């Protein structure tokens, strides 16, 4: 919700449906009498509540029996803490409480077509997926760069070609897009907002396809609506000007002619508003009808978890298979919105990467206003699946990064179970530099004598800002494309400062993001600003899940920038990385870098 203050009272303004850094989109906006057209108000804080509302509504339906939950949903709700005794009893009585009935016997294994190009672990997951029966779940552990997107797309494609309907869902648009772009256009549909979906996937979009199907009739209605809006805007402007003149003349003697004109304009405006509503309702009706038709005909539908609970996808619960990707970051109840729509389920994630983030007022651990780590292992849909499933599979070959980059994570976080099979030559950065700015070693640590400063509500480290910007500047001068570089930081303030300086330095095409926001992404070069220097904030940054994400985004060159003296004081994954960098001659002191 969004509210504003005027005087001493808070007033509700509307429901937040989209919250960006600079814009907030509302629905159900109230036409409040004490707000005039064109008036500016200050928004202190806004949160998108639609996800919360959808989860709450689903839980209410499940508890009341209005929604046919099925065995998987019953089991999930039963193992989650805080659910009702009745629901837990329902789950315990269900034969599939262990969340998996995948049979290990040979006859249940589908053959893997030779032309798919899958490795042994990918092939095993594919084979097990194609053998799923109704009511069964497959849990897949997908460490960074192990080809989970490829496997998911091949599974979805095979199910679709056998006449089944598949829903591919994730909490992020990027994860959904990565799968959809690998699938044939003729039977694949992408549900989502155009501004949130990759530009090259425009033809997959539900709204694009619906408008295309409606053809000339849609364009005629839109043209009619445009003319009405244009006329309405002019009349509202005229009325506002006449009202101003009338107020001035009223102070003297009044002006009946002006008043008559204003009233006449009011009637005309009212008529146009009615006409605008009629045309808009007709457009919405046609688009909804066509959207329903397209979804019902699609073999594969891609959507975020939240969109699964919104119109028109909320009306469809007949998918033969639901695949939830990046499930580690998906809250259990949010994932249930998608899972409740299927007959079979595949949950893909990595418990060694970031878990869900839940909001509160203030986190002492992070220093960030509004974010706190909760009982994540009890609230992540993937963690619950991993804990309670008898059968689970792991993708074990890494392809994304240079061996020196992922070699650390394989040992530190995965116990050496993930093999680095990427070609070192193909993952070597093409750069004409020396020392820190050379292609090798591919993973380095740069010691910067900086100090983190708290600037409410976040942290910054100016010395690291300067070092990161200079490193990026030097790399681009040596031939590395700006588009191939990303700078990540654990804190938004540090991210903002680095981005601002880079833009002002003419290097604005370099992406700058937080570690959390960059999960699931990759770049040839990643510069990671540790930022933190005191034990409390270092504990947040060196959280194994967060640090694993930070150091597995780079394909060819990983540069970690931090205060080595502060890091060496406590045993942590960052300290282990620093020691690893030294062991491969990848340790540099910034003051000695020429």
Coordinates of N, CA and C in Angstrom, one line a residue, residues 206-219 286-287 290-291:
X206 N 2.5 -12.5 -24.1 CA 1.1 -12.8 -24.2 C 0.4 -11.6 -24.8
X207 N 0.7 -10.3 -24.3 CA 0.0 -9.2 -24.8 C 0.3 -8.9 -26.2
X208 N 1.5 -9.1 -26.6 CA 1.9 -8.9 -28.0 C 1.1 -9.9 -28.9
X209 N 1.1 -11.1 -28.5 CA 0.4 -12.1 -29.3 C -1.1 -11.9 -29.3
X210 N -1.7 -11.4 -28.2 CA -3.1 -11.1 -28.1 C -3.5 -9.9 -29.1
X211 N -2.7 -8.9 -29.0 CA -2.9 -7.7 -29.9 C -2.8 -8.1 -31.3
X212 N -1.8 -8.9 -31.6 CA -1.5 -9.4 -33.0 C -2.7 -10.2 -33.5
X213 N -3.3 -11.0 -32.6 CA -4.4 -11.9 -33.0 C -5.7 -11.0 -33.3
X214 N -5.9 -10.0 -32.5 CA -7.0 -9.1 -32.7 C -7.0 -8.3 -33.9
X215 N -5.7 -8.0 -34.3 CA -5.5 -7.3 -35.6 C -6.1 -5.9 -35.7
X216 N -6.7 -5.6 -36.8 CA -7.1 -4.3 -37.1 C -8.2 -3.8 -36.2
X217 N -9.0 -4.6 -35.7 CA -10.1 -4.2 -34.7 C -9.5 -3.6 -33.5
X218 N -8.4 -4.2 -33.0 CA -7.7 -3.7 -31.8 C -7.1 -2.3 -32.1
X219 N -6.5 -2.2 -33.2 CA -5.8 -0.9 -33.6 C -6.8 0.2 -33.8
X286 N -11.8 -7.8 -24.9 CA -11.2 -8.5 -26.1 C -9.8 -9.1 -25.8
X287 N -9.0 -8.3 -25.1 CA -7.6 -8.8 -24.8 C -7.7 -10.0 -23.8
X290 N -8.9 -13.1 -25.7 CA -7.8 -13.6 -26.6 C -6.7 -14.2 -25.8
X291 N -6.4 -13.6 -24.6 CA -5.3 -14.1 -23.7 C -5.7 -15.4 -23.2

